[in-house]
Amino acid sequence: MSVVSADTPVTDEPEKEHAPVEDAGRASWLRRHRADLLILAAFIIAGGYLYAHVWVDPGGRRPLHSYSDYFQFEWFLTADTRAFLGLHNPFFNDLQNAGVGVNMMANTSVLGLALPLLPITLLFGAGTSFVVAATLGFAMTAFGWYWVLHRELRLHRAAAVLGGAFIAFGPPLVAHGNAHLNMVSLWLVPWIVRFALKLFRSERPVRDGVWLGALIVYQVFIGEEVLLMAALALALFVIFYGIGNRARMRDEVRQMRRPFLIGIGTALAVSLPLLAFPLYWQFFGTQSYKNIGDLNYVTNDLNTFTEFSTKSLGNQSGVLTSTNYSEENTYFGWALPILAVAIFLWLWRDRLVRTVAILGGLFAVLSIGPQVVVHHKGTGIPAPWRLFVDVPLLDSMNVGRFTFVTVAALGVMLAVATDRVLRSERFAGEGERKVPVRLIWIGALAAALVPLFPQPLPATGLPAIPRFITSGNYREYVAENHTMFPVPPMDAVNNVLPLSWQVAGGMDFRIPEGYFMGPVGNDREASNQPPKGPTAALLTKVFSTGKAVTPTATEKAAIEAELKRIQADAFVAYGKQATTRLPELKATLDPLFGPARQVDDVWLWDVRSLTN
């Protein structure tokens, strides 16, 4: 029994669970769940449709608008697999940021996805694991919400399918499907919601608490941001839901107190011991940081709430009006907000609808950020989030993504409203004044949702990897676990391709700097751009000025010391930028390390005589 329910009278409950008779076995189970399995298959097909252009060649293509994040997640999946197989510490990795390392718990390392995907990563590569995880992430999220809406809230099956599909394939989630595995793998969230709310009236609070604790632990290793967002939403939901019936609130609290306290105590007893060391490492271990710093840029412009995303049918221009293609966190068009308001007014007396509507609206307002912004211009008008920008943990959240809660609220509202229509008479009124209720509702849904229907994500081929790497010839010049210095140097914005070099090379060598979240400065605020060492600074100057650079004696000593510290074996120049600046690079590096030589399709400076 759940703490919440739709107030709609139920006449068509889902099939009851029965223990299969001995001779029926698996066939009986399949018959009872045939419709559910078909719906799951449909959701998987929908996820495949979204990545249709990637599935053409899953190991050789990526979403076009994934920016640097695709290569980061490909690297995380491969590094996690290496840690699991080698029994290394999965919470720390020194393959990036050579000599210092990366706090994997303080990054979106998706350990919880890498583990079940380990066979796929080994057999087909991290690129295939990425598209498998993303496809199933959408499908299983939709199915989880369908199950909760249909089995727990007892909504009509078709209404539950609609609600689950909207929550999983809504505009914000589709946008994050370009790159963010942690933000589309939300399949545990509906189950966390189910077990958390079930605690209030559970007849088996210990069992349900164990399930909740286990789900929380696993979600931490998929995405903590999503878990924190869900926890905030759940807490506010319970408060608003309780206030929604103040006349019975005291009696309800008295009835629910004991099972909830037992259940939540059990959940904490399960989760805290298992998470104690990972969370300690995240906040106090090597390369931990205080907070992510200024996230004001990840907010939602007011105008974007009624626009259409670049991935939806309603946007034929393809013009981007958000921060980037992966952060189109609103984009509901005009019709859906109007329909949501209509549902809110129509079903105001329904306690569930009233609560989720208020909750979804609140999170939409919070997603605006500390001030109202219109068309990328600040208005100076303060917004509610201004009150929370310095609150620990909240100060590290991408507040623009709060609309994920809004999407879930809209999905529940659409499902409950559709359930009401499907359980009502086909026509309202009498005689010539009969109104085709279902037909009108279908028209309203079509007007609101068809323009939001997602198009397959555009894809592109992966950039070339040096033959020097893929052939294994690099092993003659770079010892295992020693450092290869890529030229141009690693840069979170301009050059993350050396991450793919590492993946292609089996993670045998390290690279300096990298693309990850790590502490910067005395305040230890996180940045995805680690401080450049003297060697990267020298190379960056060559590329930015287009001129050869002669380091001072002090700079030369600092470069030599750094190369020894990180155990650098070779500089490897590859790609158009390196070819264009090759004369300047030779004029800069030859006097320091001797003349460059061409090996396969790269130019190489061997520095082992200096560093070893």
XYZ file of C-alpha atoms in Angstrom:
612
model
C 0.000 0.000 0.000
C 1.327 3.455 -0.883
C 1.048 6.736 0.946
C -0.374 8.297 -2.204
C -3.112 7.366 -4.596
C -5.110 8.912 -7.355
C -8.550 9.870 -6.104
C -10.134 8.322 -9.174
C -12.463 5.384 -8.394
C -10.857 2.211 -9.663
C -12.904 -0.236 -11.711
C -10.170 -1.815 -13.803
C -7.358 -2.844 -11.506
C -4.184 -4.419 -12.861
C -3.873 -8.135 -12.803
C -3.343 -9.541 -9.308
C -0.193 -11.456 -8.587
C -0.722 -15.165 -7.947
C 1.796 -17.865 -7.229
C 2.049 -19.886 -10.449
C 0.743 -23.394 -10.233
C 3.387 -26.057 -10.373
C 2.692 -27.239 -13.903
C 2.333 -23.744 -15.398
C 5.810 -22.508 -14.518
C 7.382 -19.990 -16.794
C 4.510 -19.983 -19.284
C 2.122 -18.762 -16.593
C 4.491 -15.928 -15.656
C 4.845 -14.907 -19.303
C 1.064 -14.894 -19.789
C 0.508 -12.716 -16.747
C 3.196 -10.247 -17.770
C 2.788 -10.422 -21.528
C 1.432 -6.891 -21.790
C 4.184 -5.534 -19.526
C 6.883 -7.248 -21.585
C 5.432 -5.889 -24.822
C 5.438 -2.396 -23.333
C 9.060 -2.825 -22.233
C 9.965 -3.966 -25.746
C 8.200 -0.908 -27.185
C 10.170 1.375 -24.882
C 13.431 -0.315 -25.936
C 12.499 0.242 -29.585
C 11.788 3.898 -28.744
C 15.227 4.204 -27.150
C 16.769 2.590 -30.211
C 14.877 5.033 -32.429
C 16.396 7.932 -30.489
C 19.908 6.604 -31.205
C 19.150 5.231 -34.666
C 21.989 7.217 -36.271
C 24.467 5.882 -33.703
C 23.274 2.264 -33.877
C 24.268 2.236 -37.560
C 27.847 1.882 -36.299
C 27.872 1.936 -32.480
C 31.644 1.584 -32.236
C 32.358 4.242 -34.830
C 29.751 6.970 -34.317
C 28.661 9.266 -31.511
C 25.867 11.825 -30.978
C 26.799 14.942 -32.929
C 26.155 17.352 -30.067
C 27.935 15.417 -27.353
C 30.898 17.810 -27.261
C 33.697 16.586 -24.990
C 31.376 14.636 -22.698
C 31.064 11.611 -24.967
C 34.823 11.041 -24.819
C 34.773 11.549 -21.066
C 32.090 8.901 -20.527
C 33.835 6.550 -22.959
C 36.979 7.018 -20.867
C 35.094 6.505 -17.573
C 33.546 3.240 -18.785
C 36.947 1.941 -19.900
C 38.779 3.101 -16.770
C 36.093 1.570 -14.539
C 36.387 -1.731 -16.400
C 40.164 -1.694 -15.959
C 39.742 -1.013 -12.238
C 37.256 -3.867 -11.796
C 39.371 -6.402 -13.663
C 42.632 -5.326 -12.068
C 41.129 -5.031 -8.585
C 42.331 -1.426 -8.419
C 40.745 1.288 -6.280
C 37.714 2.287 -8.423
C 37.424 5.616 -6.601
C 40.809 6.942 -7.778
C 42.607 6.887 -11.111
C 45.942 8.377 -12.212
C 45.683 7.710 -15.945
C 44.585 11.330 -16.348
C 46.313 14.160 -14.549
C 49.508 12.119 -14.387
C 51.381 12.500 -11.140
C 48.285 13.794 -9.318
C 45.290 11.698 -10.419
C 41.505 11.967 -10.489
C 38.982 11.460 -7.695
C 36.519 9.215 -9.514
C 33.887 9.453 -6.767
C 33.901 13.231 -7.189
C 33.195 12.787 -10.907
C 30.347 11.234 -12.873
C 32.292 8.005 -13.297
C 29.087 5.869 -13.571
C 30.580 2.881 -11.789
C 27.074 1.469 -11.441
C 26.731 1.334 -15.227
C 30.254 0.165 -15.990
C 29.900 -2.984 -13.889
C 26.931 -4.595 -15.718
C 28.305 -3.317 -19.035
C 31.742 -4.837 -18.422
C 31.291 -7.752 -20.890
C 30.096 -5.384 -23.625
C 32.995 -2.997 -23.018
C 35.483 -5.865 -23.221
C 33.968 -7.425 -26.349
C 32.823 -4.400 -28.347
C 34.380 -1.331 -26.741
C 33.201 1.580 -24.622
C 31.481 3.273 -27.576
C 29.065 0.368 -27.859
C 28.592 0.336 -24.087
C 27.686 4.022 -24.249
C 24.854 3.578 -26.745
C 23.605 0.401 -25.002
C 23.514 2.218 -21.642
C 21.783 5.263 -23.129
C 19.202 3.257 -25.074
C 18.313 1.084 -22.097
C 18.455 4.095 -19.793
C 15.553 5.736 -21.598
C 13.631 2.478 -21.978
C 13.987 1.289 -18.391
C 13.187 4.731 -16.994
C 9.955 4.800 -19.000
C 9.098 1.263 -17.935
C 9.806 1.979 -14.262
C 7.428 4.919 -14.223
C 4.850 2.933 -16.186
C 5.027 0.192 -13.553
C 4.607 2.607 -10.650
C 1.715 4.432 -12.305
C -0.070 1.253 -13.365
C 0.707 -1.203 -10.584
C 0.973 1.145 -7.619
C -1.418 3.989 -8.471
C -3.739 1.603 -10.321
C -4.039 3.847 -13.341
C -5.304 2.583 -16.675
C -2.536 0.816 -18.581
C -2.686 3.220 -21.525
C -2.528 6.210 -19.171
C 0.492 4.723 -17.398
C 2.265 4.137 -20.728
C 1.663 7.760 -21.678
C 2.968 9.023 -18.336
C 6.047 6.799 -18.368
C 6.877 7.691 -21.969
C 6.597 11.413 -21.320
C 8.753 11.301 -18.188
C 11.521 9.337 -19.907
C 11.384 10.924 -23.362
C 10.500 14.495 -22.387
C 12.517 17.319 -23.994
C 15.047 17.780 -21.140
C 15.991 14.096 -20.962
C 16.299 13.787 -24.724
C 18.687 16.747 -24.727
C 20.877 15.105 -22.099
C 20.830 11.965 -24.220
C 23.459 13.647 -26.366
C 26.163 12.965 -23.823
C 25.167 12.557 -20.170
C 24.771 8.893 -19.253
C 24.257 9.813 -15.604
C 21.279 12.024 -16.462
C 19.416 9.570 -18.712
C 19.995 6.450 -16.616
C 17.141 7.247 -14.241
C 15.664 3.759 -14.093
C 16.155 3.410 -10.328
C 14.356 6.671 -9.526
C 10.753 5.392 -9.901
C 11.620 2.432 -7.661
C 13.243 4.700 -5.085
C 10.073 6.811 -5.120
C 7.933 3.688 -4.806
C 9.744 2.234 -1.811
C 10.245 5.598 -0.090
C 6.535 6.425 -0.191
C 5.552 2.846 0.580
C 7.318 3.107 3.959
C 4.547 5.317 5.318
C 1.988 2.504 5.253
C 4.172 -0.531 4.819
C 3.160 -3.796 6.391
C 6.773 -4.954 6.001
C 8.835 -1.839 6.738
C 12.087 -3.749 7.313
C 11.936 -5.489 3.940
C 10.955 -2.285 2.142
C 13.687 -0.390 4.009
C 16.283 -2.908 2.828
C 15.135 -2.426 -0.758
C 15.227 1.354 -0.410
C 18.705 1.283 1.125
C 20.037 -0.966 -1.637
C 18.522 1.250 -4.348
C 20.051 4.367 -2.797
C 23.483 2.734 -2.698
C 23.341 1.735 -6.341
C 22.015 5.115 -7.466
C 25.017 6.814 -5.809
C 27.246 4.928 -8.254
C 25.131 5.984 -11.236
C 24.466 9.628 -10.411
C 24.421 11.449 -7.091
C 22.987 14.611 -8.608
C 19.838 12.759 -9.620
C 19.595 11.133 -6.185
C 19.873 14.478 -4.383
C 17.266 15.986 -6.692
C 14.932 13.046 -6.052
C 15.445 13.313 -2.288
C 14.568 17.021 -2.308
C 11.495 16.380 -4.432
C 10.341 13.482 -2.255
C 10.722 15.482 0.958
C 8.723 18.390 -0.442
C 6.154 16.032 -1.925
C 5.474 14.439 1.452
C 5.138 17.870 3.090
C 2.797 19.218 0.418
C 0.783 16.000 0.319
C 0.327 16.091 4.085
C -0.697 19.727 4.091
C -3.177 18.890 1.338
C -5.474 17.287 3.919
C -4.848 19.133 7.168
C -8.042 17.769 8.719
C -6.638 14.241 8.713
C -2.961 15.154 8.910
C -2.556 14.433 12.635
C -4.226 11.026 12.369
C -2.181 10.141 9.276
C 1.079 11.075 10.988
C 0.162 8.914 13.968
C -0.593 5.931 11.723
C 2.441 6.337 9.491
C 5.080 7.251 12.056
C 6.016 3.754 13.204
C 6.383 1.985 9.809
C 8.191 5.004 8.349
C 10.725 5.242 11.189
C 11.385 1.497 11.064
C 11.730 1.546 7.285
C 13.904 4.632 7.032
C 16.055 3.372 9.893
C 16.565 0.112 8.048
C 17.391 1.961 4.823
C 20.033 4.009 6.630
C 21.413 0.907 8.349
C 21.852 -0.700 4.921
C 23.155 2.289 2.963
C 25.410 4.172 5.372
C 27.937 1.381 6.031
C 28.177 0.637 2.313
C 28.581 4.309 1.360
C 30.784 5.438 4.247
C 34.138 4.899 2.519
C 33.076 6.001 -1.008
C 31.589 9.241 0.351
C 34.591 9.819 2.624
C 36.828 9.458 -0.410
C 34.630 11.783 -2.453
C 34.677 14.624 0.064
C 38.009 14.118 1.831
C 40.130 11.832 -0.338
C 42.810 12.644 -2.898
C 41.725 15.348 -5.351
C 38.478 16.034 -3.491
C 37.040 19.521 -3.766
C 34.853 21.881 -1.796
C 32.147 22.619 -4.374
C 31.709 23.047 -8.100
C 31.757 26.832 -7.879
C 29.730 29.230 -9.978
C 26.956 27.327 -11.757
C 24.916 30.394 -12.628
C 25.348 29.665 -16.318
C 23.402 26.391 -15.992
C 20.011 28.009 -15.508
C 16.927 28.297 -17.674
C 16.023 31.430 -19.590
C 12.400 32.345 -19.052
C 11.665 32.375 -22.778
C 12.768 28.744 -23.208
C 9.832 27.344 -21.223
C 7.466 27.892 -24.148
C 9.894 27.228 -26.989
C 10.667 23.924 -28.706
C 13.964 22.086 -28.354
C 16.203 21.461 -31.325
C 15.391 17.732 -31.073
C 11.591 18.098 -31.304
C 9.239 18.155 -34.275
C 8.076 21.628 -33.264
C 11.488 23.174 -33.958
C 12.108 23.115 -37.676
C 14.744 25.855 -37.635
C 17.238 23.956 -35.476
C 18.279 27.224 -33.830
C 19.811 26.708 -30.393
C 18.622 29.097 -27.683
C 20.028 27.249 -24.651
C 23.525 27.100 -23.117
C 24.285 24.094 -25.307
C 22.480 21.219 -26.988
C 22.808 18.978 -23.939
C 21.268 21.513 -21.556
C 17.908 22.175 -23.215
C 16.235 21.686 -19.867
C 12.811 23.229 -20.552
C 11.279 23.640 -24.036
C 7.697 22.562 -23.353
C 6.060 24.668 -26.081
C 2.897 26.701 -25.491
C 0.243 23.994 -25.558
C 1.599 21.726 -22.801
C 1.792 24.434 -20.091
C -1.763 25.481 -20.984
C -2.927 21.858 -20.793
C -1.131 21.440 -17.447
C -2.935 24.452 -16.019
C -6.238 23.063 -17.317
C -5.557 19.686 -15.639
C -4.619 21.456 -12.411
C -7.908 23.387 -12.374
C -9.978 20.392 -13.477
C -8.493 17.939 -10.955
C -7.818 20.409 -8.168
C -9.657 18.198 -5.695
C -7.426 15.245 -6.508
C -4.797 15.351 -3.770
C -2.104 13.680 -5.868
C -2.578 15.934 -8.885
C -2.674 19.028 -6.715
C 0.542 18.029 -4.951
C 2.604 17.115 -8.019
C 1.395 20.226 -9.849
C 2.620 22.475 -7.048
C 5.865 20.506 -6.783
C 6.534 20.633 -10.526
C 5.787 24.348 -10.656
C 8.100 25.017 -7.723
C 11.027 23.179 -9.298
C 10.408 24.966 -12.598
C 10.669 28.309 -10.808
C 13.811 27.210 -8.950
C 15.408 26.155 -12.244
C 15.413 29.795 -13.369
C 18.376 30.335 -11.044
C 19.273 33.312 -8.839
C 17.853 35.883 -11.272
C 15.400 35.962 -14.142
C 17.165 35.738 -17.507
C 15.480 36.329 -20.869
C 17.282 35.583 -24.134
C 20.623 35.270 -22.297
C 20.282 38.702 -20.715
C 19.906 39.165 -17.000
C 16.918 41.274 -15.963
C 18.154 42.001 -12.456
C 14.912 40.536 -11.086
C 15.822 38.168 -8.222
C 14.541 34.592 -8.387
C 13.949 32.184 -5.457
C 17.142 30.163 -5.994
C 19.115 33.198 -4.832
C 18.276 32.068 -1.283
C 20.063 28.726 -1.728
C 23.166 29.463 -3.809
C 25.500 29.159 -0.808
C 23.878 26.124 0.840
C 26.336 23.184 0.973
C 25.583 20.459 -1.610
C 22.941 22.654 -3.239
C 25.717 25.003 -4.349
C 27.118 22.173 -6.478
C 23.871 21.342 -8.309
C 23.082 22.281 -11.880
C 19.890 24.082 -10.956
C 18.717 24.254 -14.568
C 18.183 20.486 -14.404
C 15.533 20.870 -11.705
C 13.012 20.664 -14.533
C 13.517 16.903 -14.417
C 11.138 17.051 -11.444
C 8.796 19.231 -13.489
C 8.798 16.620 -16.264
C 7.957 13.865 -13.767
C 5.136 15.979 -12.340
C 3.739 16.653 -15.809
C 3.930 12.956 -16.633
C 1.934 12.036 -13.534
C -0.645 14.747 -14.273
C -1.052 13.573 -17.866
C -1.410 9.965 -16.711
C -4.027 10.700 -14.034
C -6.016 12.959 -16.349
C -5.942 10.362 -19.132
C -7.026 7.711 -16.651
C -10.011 9.862 -15.671
C -11.016 10.287 -19.308
C -10.641 6.584 -20.151
C -12.737 5.568 -17.150
C -15.499 8.043 -17.948
C -18.293 7.828 -20.499
C -17.295 8.412 -24.100
C -19.775 11.269 -24.375
C -20.837 13.891 -21.844
C -24.273 15.472 -21.918
C -27.471 14.261 -23.540
C -29.136 14.400 -26.921
C -27.755 16.888 -29.376
C -25.559 18.396 -26.665
C -23.397 15.306 -26.320
C -19.695 16.141 -26.168
C -17.139 13.562 -27.387
C -14.937 13.708 -24.286
C -12.337 11.168 -25.385
C -11.996 12.688 -28.840
C -11.486 16.130 -27.359
C -8.895 14.761 -24.927
C -7.003 13.005 -27.724
C -6.961 16.304 -29.617
C -5.651 18.154 -26.577
C -2.908 15.574 -26.050
C -1.967 15.712 -29.718
C -1.744 19.514 -29.688
C 0.458 19.450 -26.579
C 2.673 16.420 -27.246
C 3.092 15.944 -31.000
C 5.255 19.093 -31.368
C 7.443 17.742 -28.536
C 7.932 14.345 -30.209
C 11.691 13.739 -30.336
C 13.605 13.228 -33.535
C 16.526 10.804 -33.664
C 19.654 12.418 -32.280
C 22.015 13.456 -35.094
C 25.291 11.555 -35.119
C 28.766 11.870 -36.563
C 31.773 9.631 -37.036
C 34.474 9.399 -34.424
C 37.718 11.286 -35.066
C 40.712 9.362 -36.331
C 43.062 7.840 -33.778
C 46.780 7.759 -34.648
C 47.933 4.541 -36.262
C 50.890 4.923 -33.914
C 48.412 4.100 -31.108
C 46.144 1.516 -32.755
C 49.073 -0.515 -34.108
C 50.637 -0.738 -30.671
C 53.894 0.862 -31.882
C 53.656 3.392 -29.067
C 54.828 0.664 -26.683
C 58.337 0.952 -28.139
C 58.520 4.536 -26.882
C 56.180 4.720 -23.869
C 56.507 2.190 -21.064
C 53.417 0.843 -19.344
C 52.014 3.313 -16.786
C 54.420 5.978 -17.981
C 53.225 9.225 -19.525
C 52.652 10.195 -23.135
C 52.460 13.969 -23.611
C 49.952 14.731 -26.392
C 50.528 17.700 -28.701
C 48.371 19.830 -28.712
C 48.078 19.359 -24.939
C 44.860 18.197 -23.278
C 42.257 20.913 -22.915
C 38.663 20.496 -21.676
C 37.318 22.790 -24.392
C 39.663 22.433 -27.352
C 41.239 18.986 -27.211
C 40.017 15.911 -25.318
C 40.862 13.417 -28.078
C 43.862 11.989 -26.170
C 41.245 10.326 -23.946
C 40.312 8.244 -26.998
C 43.995 7.486 -27.547
C 44.126 5.973 -24.083
C 40.968 3.953 -24.689
C 42.323 2.646 -27.993
C 45.637 1.814 -26.334
C 44.036 -0.242 -23.611
C 44.721 2.373 -20.919
C 48.417 1.398 -20.890
C 49.796 4.919 -20.575
C 49.028 8.095 -18.655
C 48.489 11.651 -19.890
C 49.035 14.976 -18.112
C 46.115 17.241 -17.215
C 42.826 15.975 -18.690
C 39.064 16.477 -18.634
C 37.528 15.854 -15.203
C 36.337 17.727 -12.126
C 39.156 18.519 -9.724
C 40.161 21.167 -7.163
C 41.644 24.465 -8.318
C 43.205 27.189 -6.162
C 43.346 27.656 -2.431
C 39.539 27.565 -2.144
C 39.523 24.089 -3.729
C 36.581 24.904 -5.952
C 36.173 22.378 -8.721
C 36.834 22.985 -12.374
C 36.869 20.691 -15.401
C 40.033 22.465 -16.535
C 42.928 21.505 -14.235
C 45.782 23.988 -13.810
C 48.269 23.753 -16.654
C 51.774 22.714 -15.781
C 54.803 24.517 -17.250
C 55.065 22.101 -20.194
C 51.410 22.455 -21.259
C 51.667 26.219 -20.745
C 54.646 26.347 -23.123
C 52.851 24.318 -25.807
C 49.631 26.299 -25.400
C 51.594 29.486 -26.008
C 52.994 28.073 -29.246
C 49.500 27.222 -30.511
C 47.898 30.468 -29.370
C 50.578 32.794 -30.777
C 51.631 30.756 -33.800
C 55.251 31.446 -32.922
C 58.139 29.431 -31.549
C 58.828 30.025 -27.867
C 62.195 29.903 -26.134
C 61.727 29.130 -22.443
C 63.829 30.887 -19.829
C 66.295 28.910 -17.733
C 63.772 28.875 -14.884
C 60.988 27.654 -17.178
C 63.267 24.997 -18.668
C 64.137 23.683 -15.201
C 60.447 23.587 -14.247
C 59.624 21.666 -17.441
C 62.345 19.100 -16.828
C 61.249 18.657 -13.222
C 57.635 18.152 -14.287
C 58.519 15.597 -16.961
C 60.545 13.603 -14.434
C 57.765 13.785 -11.842
C 55.110 12.430 -14.217
C 57.510 9.890 -15.792
C 57.052 11.260 -19.308
C 58.577 9.135 -22.070
C 57.549 10.948 -25.244
C 55.793 13.934 -26.795
C 53.418 12.838 -29.567
C 52.115 15.390 -32.097
C 49.144 14.421 -34.246
C 46.287 16.053 -36.097
C 45.636 19.143 -38.162
C 46.587 21.616 -35.445
C 49.906 19.903 -34.819
C 50.688 19.655 -38.531
C 49.917 23.342 -39.029
C 52.209 24.375 -36.169
C 54.890 21.734 -36.763
C 57.677 24.206 -37.723
C 57.028 26.258 -34.571
C 56.826 23.112 -32.448
C 60.150 21.852 -33.784
C 61.757 25.230 -33.186
C 60.490 25.149 -29.605
C 60.994 21.504 -28.593
C 64.037 20.413 -30.640
C 66.469 22.576 -28.617
C 65.046 21.060 -25.418
C 64.716 17.370 -26.308
C 66.537 16.819 -29.563
C 65.142 16.644 -33.088
C 61.658 15.257 -33.663
C 61.228 12.201 -35.812
C 58.242 10.851 -37.672
C 56.969 7.484 -36.494
C 53.998 6.084 -38.391
C 51.569 9.029 -38.610
C 52.867 11.100 -35.670
C 55.832 13.302 -34.858
C 57.631 12.211 -31.738
C 60.119 13.667 -29.283
C 61.720 10.918 -27.189
C 62.512 12.285 -23.710
C 63.403 9.049 -21.910
C 67.074 9.991 -21.698
C 66.045 13.093 -19.772
C 63.352 11.670 -17.488
C 64.797 8.212 -16.794
